[in-house]
Structures are given as C-alpha cells and as structure tokens.
Coordinates of C-alpha atoms in Angstrom, one line a residue:
M1 CA 8.8 10.4 -16.4
L2 CA 7.6 8.5 -19.5
V3 CA 10.2 7.7 -22.1
D4 CA 9.0 7.5 -25.7
S5 CA 10.0 4.3 -27.5
P6 CA 12.3 4.5 -30.6
P7 CA 10.5 5.0 -34.0
E8 CA 11.7 1.5 -35.1
Q9 CA 10.1 -0.1 -32.0
R10 CA 6.9 1.8 -32.6
A11 CA 6.9 0.6 -36.2
E12 CA 7.4 -3.0 -35.1
S13 CA 4.8 -3.0 -32.3
A14 CA 2.1 -0.8 -33.8
P15 CA -0.4 -2.9 -35.8
A16 CA -1.1 -2.0 -39.4
P17 CA -4.2 0.0 -40.1
P18 CA -7.3 -2.2 -40.6
T19 CA -7.7 -1.2 -44.2
R20 CA -4.1 -2.1 -45.0
R21 CA -4.4 -5.4 -43.2
A22 CA -7.6 -6.2 -45.1
A23 CA -5.9 -5.4 -48.4
R24 CA -3.0 -7.6 -47.6
A25 CA -5.3 -10.5 -46.6
L26 CA -7.4 -10.1 -49.7
G27 CA -4.2 -10.0 -51.8
L28 CA -3.0 -13.2 -50.2
L29 CA -6.4 -14.9 -51.0
L30 CA -6.1 -13.7 -54.6
S31 CA -2.5 -15.1 -54.7
V32 CA -3.9 -18.5 -53.5
A33 CA -6.5 -18.4 -56.2
I34 CA -3.8 -17.7 -58.9
L35 CA -1.7 -20.6 -57.5
V36 CA -4.7 -22.9 -57.9
L37 CA -5.2 -21.9 -61.5
V38 CA -1.5 -22.3 -62.3
A39 CA -1.5 -25.8 -60.6
V40 CA -4.5 -26.8 -62.7
A41 CA -2.7 -25.6 -65.8
S42 CA 0.4 -27.6 -64.8
I43 CA -1.8 -30.8 -64.7
A44 CA -3.7 -30.0 -67.9
V45 CA -0.9 -28.8 -70.1
G46 CA 2.2 -30.7 -71.1
A47 CA 4.6 -31.7 -73.9
K48 CA 2.0 -34.3 -74.9
A49 CA -1.2 -32.5 -75.9
L50 CA -4.4 -33.9 -74.2
S51 CA -7.9 -32.6 -74.3
P52 CA -9.7 -31.5 -71.1
D53 CA -11.8 -34.7 -71.3
Q54 CA -8.7 -36.9 -71.5
V55 CA -7.1 -35.0 -68.6
W56 CA -10.2 -35.5 -66.5
H57 CA -10.5 -39.1 -67.4
G58 CA -6.8 -39.8 -66.7
L59 CA -7.0 -38.0 -63.4
F60 CA -10.0 -39.7 -62.0
H61 CA -10.9 -42.8 -64.0
D62 CA -8.1 -44.2 -66.2
T63 CA -5.1 -46.3 -65.1
G64 CA -3.9 -46.7 -68.6
T65 CA -2.1 -44.3 -70.9
Y66 CA -3.9 -41.1 -69.8
G67 CA -3.6 -42.0 -66.2
D68 CA 0.1 -42.6 -66.6
V69 CA 0.6 -39.2 -68.2
V70 CA -1.7 -37.2 -65.9
V71 CA -1.2 -38.9 -62.5
D72 CA 2.2 -40.5 -62.6
E73 CA 3.9 -37.6 -64.5
R74 CA 2.0 -34.3 -64.3
L75 CA 0.4 -34.6 -60.9
A76 CA 3.6 -35.6 -59.2
R77 CA 5.5 -32.9 -61.1
T78 CA 2.9 -30.3 -60.0
V79 CA 3.0 -31.3 -56.3
L80 CA 6.8 -31.2 -56.3
G81 CA 6.8 -27.8 -58.0
L82 CA 4.4 -26.5 -55.3
L83 CA 6.7 -27.7 -52.6
V84 CA 10.0 -26.7 -54.2
G85 CA 8.7 -23.3 -55.2
A86 CA 7.5 -22.5 -51.7
A87 CA 10.8 -23.6 -50.3
L88 CA 12.9 -21.5 -52.6
G89 CA 10.7 -18.4 -52.0
L90 CA 10.8 -18.8 -48.3
A91 CA 14.6 -19.4 -48.3
G92 CA 15.2 -16.4 -50.4
A93 CA 13.1 -14.1 -48.2
V94 CA 14.9 -15.4 -45.1
L95 CA 18.4 -15.0 -46.6
Q96 CA 17.6 -11.5 -47.9
T97 CA 16.7 -10.5 -44.4
L98 CA 19.6 -12.4 -42.8
T99 CA 22.2 -10.8 -45.0
R100 CA 20.3 -7.5 -45.3
N101 CA 20.8 -7.8 -49.1
P102 CA 17.6 -7.5 -51.2
L103 CA 19.5 -9.1 -54.1
A104 CA 20.5 -12.2 -52.2
D105 CA 19.2 -15.7 -53.2
P106 CA 19.6 -19.2 -51.9
G107 CA 22.9 -19.6 -53.8
L108 CA 24.6 -16.7 -51.9
L109 CA 25.6 -18.9 -48.9
G110 CA 26.9 -21.8 -51.0
I111 CA 24.0 -24.1 -50.3
N112 CA 23.3 -24.9 -54.0
A113 CA 27.0 -25.4 -54.6
G114 CA 27.2 -27.8 -51.7
A115 CA 24.3 -29.9 -52.9
S116 CA 25.7 -30.0 -56.5
A117 CA 29.2 -30.9 -55.3
A118 CA 27.8 -33.7 -53.2
V119 CA 25.9 -35.2 -56.1
V120 CA 28.9 -35.0 -58.4
T121 CA 30.9 -36.8 -55.7
A122 CA 28.2 -39.5 -55.4
I123 CA 28.1 -40.1 -59.1
S124 CA 31.9 -40.0 -59.8
F125 CA 33.3 -41.8 -56.7
F126 CA 30.4 -43.9 -55.3
G127 CA 28.6 -44.9 -58.6
V128 CA 25.2 -43.5 -57.5
T129 CA 22.9 -43.3 -60.5
S130 CA 19.4 -43.1 -58.9
L131 CA 17.4 -40.0 -58.0
T132 CA 16.9 -41.5 -54.5
G133 CA 20.7 -41.5 -54.0
Y134 CA 21.0 -37.9 -55.4
V135 CA 18.4 -36.7 -52.8
W136 CA 20.3 -37.8 -49.8
F137 CA 23.8 -36.8 -51.0
A138 CA 22.5 -33.4 -52.1
F139 CA 20.8 -32.7 -48.8
L140 CA 23.9 -33.8 -46.8
G141 CA 26.1 -31.6 -49.0
A142 CA 23.8 -28.6 -48.5
A143 CA 23.7 -29.1 -44.7
A144 CA 27.5 -29.5 -44.5
V145 CA 28.1 -26.3 -46.5
G146 CA 25.5 -24.4 -44.5
A147 CA 27.3 -25.4 -41.2
L148 CA 30.7 -24.6 -42.8
V149 CA 29.6 -21.1 -43.9
W150 CA 28.1 -20.5 -40.4
F151 CA 31.4 -21.4 -38.8
L152 CA 33.5 -19.4 -41.3
G153 CA 31.2 -16.4 -40.9
G154 CA 31.9 -16.3 -37.2
S155 CA 29.2 -18.7 -35.8
R156 CA 27.8 -16.9 -32.7
G157 CA 29.5 -13.7 -33.8
A158 CA 28.3 -14.0 -37.4
T159 CA 27.3 -10.8 -39.3
P160 CA 25.5 -10.4 -42.6
V161 CA 28.8 -9.4 -44.4
R162 CA 30.8 -12.3 -43.0
L163 CA 28.1 -14.8 -43.9
A164 CA 27.9 -13.4 -47.5
L165 CA 31.7 -13.4 -47.9
A166 CA 32.0 -16.9 -46.5
G167 CA 29.3 -18.2 -48.8
T168 CA 30.8 -16.6 -51.9
A169 CA 34.2 -18.1 -51.1
V170 CA 32.9 -21.6 -50.4
S171 CA 30.7 -21.5 -53.6
A172 CA 33.7 -20.5 -55.8
A173 CA 35.8 -23.4 -54.4
L174 CA 33.0 -26.0 -54.7
Y175 CA 32.1 -25.0 -58.3
G176 CA 35.7 -25.3 -59.2
Y177 CA 35.8 -28.8 -57.7
L178 CA 32.5 -29.6 -59.5
Q179 CA 33.8 -28.5 -62.9
A180 CA 37.1 -30.4 -62.4
V181 CA 35.4 -33.7 -61.6
M182 CA 33.0 -33.3 -64.5
I183 CA 35.8 -32.6 -66.9
L184 CA 37.9 -35.5 -65.7
D185 CA 34.9 -38.0 -65.6
D186 CA 32.9 -38.2 -68.8
A187 CA 30.3 -40.5 -67.1
A188 CA 29.7 -38.0 -64.4
L189 CA 29.4 -35.2 -66.9
S190 CA 26.8 -37.2 -68.9
R191 CA 24.7 -38.0 -65.8
M192 CA 25.0 -34.6 -64.2
R193 CA 24.1 -32.6 -67.3
F194 CA 20.4 -33.0 -66.8
W195 CA 20.4 -32.6 -63.0
T196 CA 22.5 -29.4 -62.9
V197 CA 20.1 -27.5 -65.1
G198 CA 17.2 -27.9 -62.6
S199 CA 14.1 -29.8 -63.7
L200 CA 10.9 -31.1 -62.3
A201 CA 10.6 -33.8 -65.0
S202 CA 11.9 -36.6 -62.8
A203 CA 9.4 -36.0 -60.1
T204 CA 7.9 -39.2 -58.5
D205 CA 5.8 -39.9 -55.5
W206 CA 8.8 -41.3 -53.7
T207 CA 10.8 -38.1 -54.3
I208 CA 8.0 -36.1 -52.7
V209 CA 7.8 -38.5 -49.8
Q210 CA 11.6 -38.2 -49.2
V211 CA 11.8 -34.4 -49.2
L212 CA 8.4 -33.6 -47.7
P213 CA 9.5 -33.9 -44.0
F214 CA 12.5 -31.6 -44.5
L215 CA 10.4 -29.0 -46.4
A216 CA 7.7 -29.1 -43.8
V217 CA 10.2 -28.6 -40.9
G218 CA 12.0 -25.8 -42.8
T219 CA 8.7 -24.1 -43.7
L220 CA 7.4 -24.1 -40.2
L221 CA 10.7 -22.8 -38.8
A222 CA 11.0 -20.0 -41.3
L223 CA 7.4 -18.8 -40.7
A224 CA 8.0 -18.9 -36.9
L225 CA 11.0 -16.6 -37.4
A226 CA 9.0 -13.8 -39.0
R227 CA 8.8 -11.6 -35.9
P228 CA 12.4 -12.0 -34.7
L229 CA 13.6 -11.5 -38.3
N230 CA 11.7 -8.2 -38.4
A231 CA 13.8 -7.1 -35.4
V232 CA 17.1 -8.3 -37.0
E233 CA 16.3 -6.4 -40.2
M234 CA 16.3 -3.1 -38.2
G235 CA 19.9 -3.5 -37.3
D236 CA 21.8 -5.1 -34.5
D237 CA 21.5 -2.3 -31.9
T238 CA 17.7 -1.9 -32.5
A239 CA 17.2 -5.7 -32.4
R240 CA 19.0 -5.9 -29.1
A241 CA 16.9 -3.0 -27.8
L242 CA 13.8 -4.9 -28.8
G243 CA 15.0 -7.9 -26.9
A244 CA 15.9 -10.1 -29.9
D245 CA 18.5 -12.8 -29.5
L246 CA 20.6 -12.1 -32.6
N247 CA 22.8 -15.2 -32.4
R248 CA 19.8 -17.6 -31.9
T249 CA 17.7 -15.9 -34.6
R250 CA 20.6 -16.0 -37.2
A251 CA 21.4 -19.6 -36.4
L252 CA 17.8 -20.7 -36.7
A253 CA 17.3 -18.7 -39.9
M254 CA 20.5 -20.2 -41.4
L255 CA 19.2 -23.7 -40.4
A256 CA 15.8 -23.0 -42.0
A257 CA 17.3 -21.7 -45.2
T258 CA 19.7 -24.7 -45.4
V259 CA 17.0 -27.3 -44.9
L260 CA 14.7 -25.6 -47.4
C261 CA 17.4 -25.1 -50.1
G262 CA 19.0 -28.4 -49.5
A263 CA 15.8 -30.4 -49.9
A264 CA 14.6 -28.4 -52.9
T265 CA 18.0 -28.7 -54.7
A266 CA 18.1 -32.4 -53.8
A267 CA 14.7 -33.0 -55.4
C268 CA 15.2 -31.2 -58.7
G269 CA 18.7 -29.7 -58.9
P270 CA 19.7 -26.0 -58.5
I271 CA 16.9 -23.7 -59.8
L272 CA 18.0 -20.1 -59.9
F273 CA 16.3 -16.7 -59.5
V274 CA 13.0 -17.9 -57.9
G275 CA 14.3 -17.2 -54.4
L276 CA 15.6 -13.8 -55.6
M277 CA 12.7 -12.5 -57.7
V278 CA 9.6 -13.4 -55.7
P279 CA 10.6 -12.0 -52.2
H280 CA 11.8 -8.8 -53.8
V281 CA 8.6 -8.3 -55.7
V282 CA 6.5 -9.2 -52.7
R283 CA 8.3 -6.7 -50.5
S284 CA 7.4 -3.9 -53.0
F285 CA 3.7 -4.2 -52.1
T286 CA 3.7 -5.7 -48.6
G287 CA 6.4 -3.5 -47.1
P288 CA 9.2 -4.8 -44.9
D289 CA 7.0 -6.9 -42.5
L290 CA 8.2 -10.5 -42.7
R291 CA 4.9 -11.6 -41.2
W292 CA 3.4 -10.8 -44.6
I293 CA 6.4 -11.3 -46.9
L294 CA 6.9 -15.0 -45.9
P295 CA 3.3 -16.1 -46.5
Y296 CA 3.2 -14.2 -49.8
A297 CA 6.5 -15.7 -50.9
T298 CA 5.3 -19.2 -49.9
V299 CA 2.3 -18.8 -52.3
L300 CA 3.7 -16.8 -55.2
S301 CA 7.0 -18.6 -55.6
P302 CA 5.3 -21.8 -56.8
V303 CA 3.3 -19.7 -59.2
L304 CA 6.5 -18.6 -60.8
L305 CA 8.1 -22.1 -60.8
L306 CA 5.0 -23.9 -62.1
G307 CA 4.3 -21.2 -64.7
A308 CA 7.9 -21.5 -65.9
D309 CA 7.6 -25.3 -66.0
V310 CA 4.4 -25.0 -68.1
I311 CA 6.1 -22.6 -70.5
G312 CA 9.0 -25.0 -70.9
R313 CA 6.7 -27.9 -71.7
I314 CA 4.9 -26.1 -74.5
A315 CA 7.7 -24.0 -75.9
A316 CA 9.6 -26.9 -77.5
R317 CA 7.0 -29.6 -78.1
P318 CA 7.2 -32.5 -78.4
S319 CA 10.4 -32.0 -76.3
E320 CA 10.6 -29.5 -73.5
L321 CA 12.9 -27.0 -71.8
Q322 CA 13.9 -27.7 -68.2
V323 CA 12.4 -25.3 -65.7
G324 CA 15.8 -24.1 -64.6
I325 CA 16.5 -22.8 -68.1
V326 CA 13.2 -20.9 -68.3
T327 CA 13.6 -19.3 -64.8
A328 CA 17.1 -18.3 -65.9
I329 CA 15.8 -16.7 -69.1
I330 CA 13.2 -14.8 -67.1
G331 CA 15.4 -14.1 -64.1
G332 CA 18.4 -12.6 -65.9
P333 CA 16.7 -9.5 -67.2
V334 CA 14.7 -9.1 -63.9
F335 CA 18.0 -9.3 -61.9
I336 CA 19.6 -6.6 -64.2
H337 CA 16.5 -4.4 -63.7
L338 CA 16.7 -4.8 -59.9
V339 CA 20.4 -4.0 -59.8
R340 CA 19.9 -0.9 -62.0
R341 CA 17.0 0.3 -60.0
R342 CA 18.9 -0.2 -56.7
R343 CA 21.9 1.6 -58.1
T344 CA 19.7 4.5 -59.3
A345 CA 18.0 4.8 -55.9
Q346 CA 21.5 5.1 -54.2
L347 CA 22.6 7.9 -56.5

C-alpha cells in the first residue's frame, strides 16, 4: 500500500514551477545589477564632491589627492560595505529561521552586545586604541556570547524560545555593563562614541583582510544550511520526519550567525535593522524557501547598507552621518510597520 507523504514534505521536495524559478532567477540577476549601480554610486559620491572625470582619474591613474580619496577611502569603504551588508543580511535570515521569529535580527541573540562589551573592555582595561585591536576583541566577544547563549538555551536541547530568551537576558546584562564602564571611564566614552554608532568611515584594506576569512566561512556555511533550515522552519516534528538533524542544524546555524555578526560588528560597529529588514522583505516575494531567501539577502542587504552610507555622506556635507544612524532612521518606521502588519494578520 502506498502512503502519501505529508503536505510539508511534498512542499519541500517538489520543485518550483519553471516559470516561478525563472522569475526568481531573473529577479536575482536584477538585484545584482542594482547592487553594481549602488556600489558605483558609493565610489563616485562622497562628502567631498568630485566630478566623474576626477573619480575616474583617481581610480585608475592618480596616486595623489584624487587617488587618496577614491581608492584609499571610498573603494575600501565600498568593499567593506558589500561584505558587511551581505553578512548582516545572511545572519538575519538565518536567525529569523532559527528562532522562527520574522522580526528577529542579529542583535536578538546578544552577539552585537558581546562584541560591543568586548571592545569597551579592550579600551578601558587594556588600553587598546587601534581598529586592528577592536576587530579581534569584538570578534572574540561575539563568539563567546554566541557560545554562552547556545549553552544557556539548552545546547543540544535548544529551542527557538530558549535561544531568544537567553539572548535577550545576556544582551541586557552586557549593555548594562557597557553603559557602566563608559560612564565611569571618560576616555572609553570618548573613543567608543564613534564605534558604537556603526560606521564604514574607518574602512581600510587591512580591516578587509582581517575580517574577510571569517565572512567567507560564515557565508559558505549559511548558504550550505539552506535546505536543512527549510526543514527546521516547518517545525521540529516535521523536520525529524524529513530526516533533519535538529541539533546539528541549529548548532551550525548559530555558529554561522555568530561568525557573520561578529566579524561584521568587529569591522564597523553594531549596525541595526539591516539584518531585520532585508530578509523580511525578501521573504515577501520569494516565499519561505531559504534556497532563494539567502542568496537574495546576500545581494540586497549590501544595497541597503551602501545606499544608506551614500545618503549619510551627502545629507550633511561637508561632514557626514554614520551609516548606523541612517539605517536606524530608515529601520525604525519599517520595524513599526512590520509589527503592526504582523499584529493585524494575527487578529
């Protein structure tokens, strides 16, 4: 006697109609084209106004003033924005699936708080003043908090609710510690003020070289988890019926998100809402399939981050607004809209 498979299993195993797959592929190509345009704008536009000829000359021919501005500042800033944006978008999509919470972002599990607390400790107690030092302390702090949240959430018995509660509790404790240290140490407050806002302005080739291996490993791991995360999103019972190893998938997803968030936060400070907004928007037109959500988030998150950075550069010329401020201004109303829409859908 033939036994029909559950609807969830059929939805997972059945391929999407060719027309829909073609539309998704075309949309992804269009997203890449948009990303290229935004990256070009990031190189061409800045707090210092340059003509297209000056930008071209500085990019390919000049090692003087224009070369310093275009290559040493804007090009490095754009590359770092591409990497960090992709990392935040991927981490957000993974965490939203891991916690089964479409309003989750990389800060939910305390990773941003861990990185920030580690940098404050480095500045106040170890006298670290260089970005190179910040990178390693921030990454170690993010990794330590990721491991702590995984342990407090039940490790092999971790559930989405336990992980979210553990992350919230750890974040609250760490931000309290962070504020106490900054209040008691004026020097730490002065040096941390710029970093905690979130900015790409300090991007250098060396910063990119330092974080690139971590971002590459985290990206490959997150993309490789697309299929098992699809099963996890259907619920524990269905995932087990599909043969998914829940503990292994959750542990690897937590590791991928920690590596991505830690490296991104280490490079430019905590940047909010990118990991929340983009995966949520992407899911609205790709559906729940992580095999499409993750690539789209990888491409469109840098579009948002670089676009916000360009806006920040031209909004307050000759000065600039840090990208973390711009994403917060954009993300606040979007977050309220998402919460209201979700609440309306539940009524």
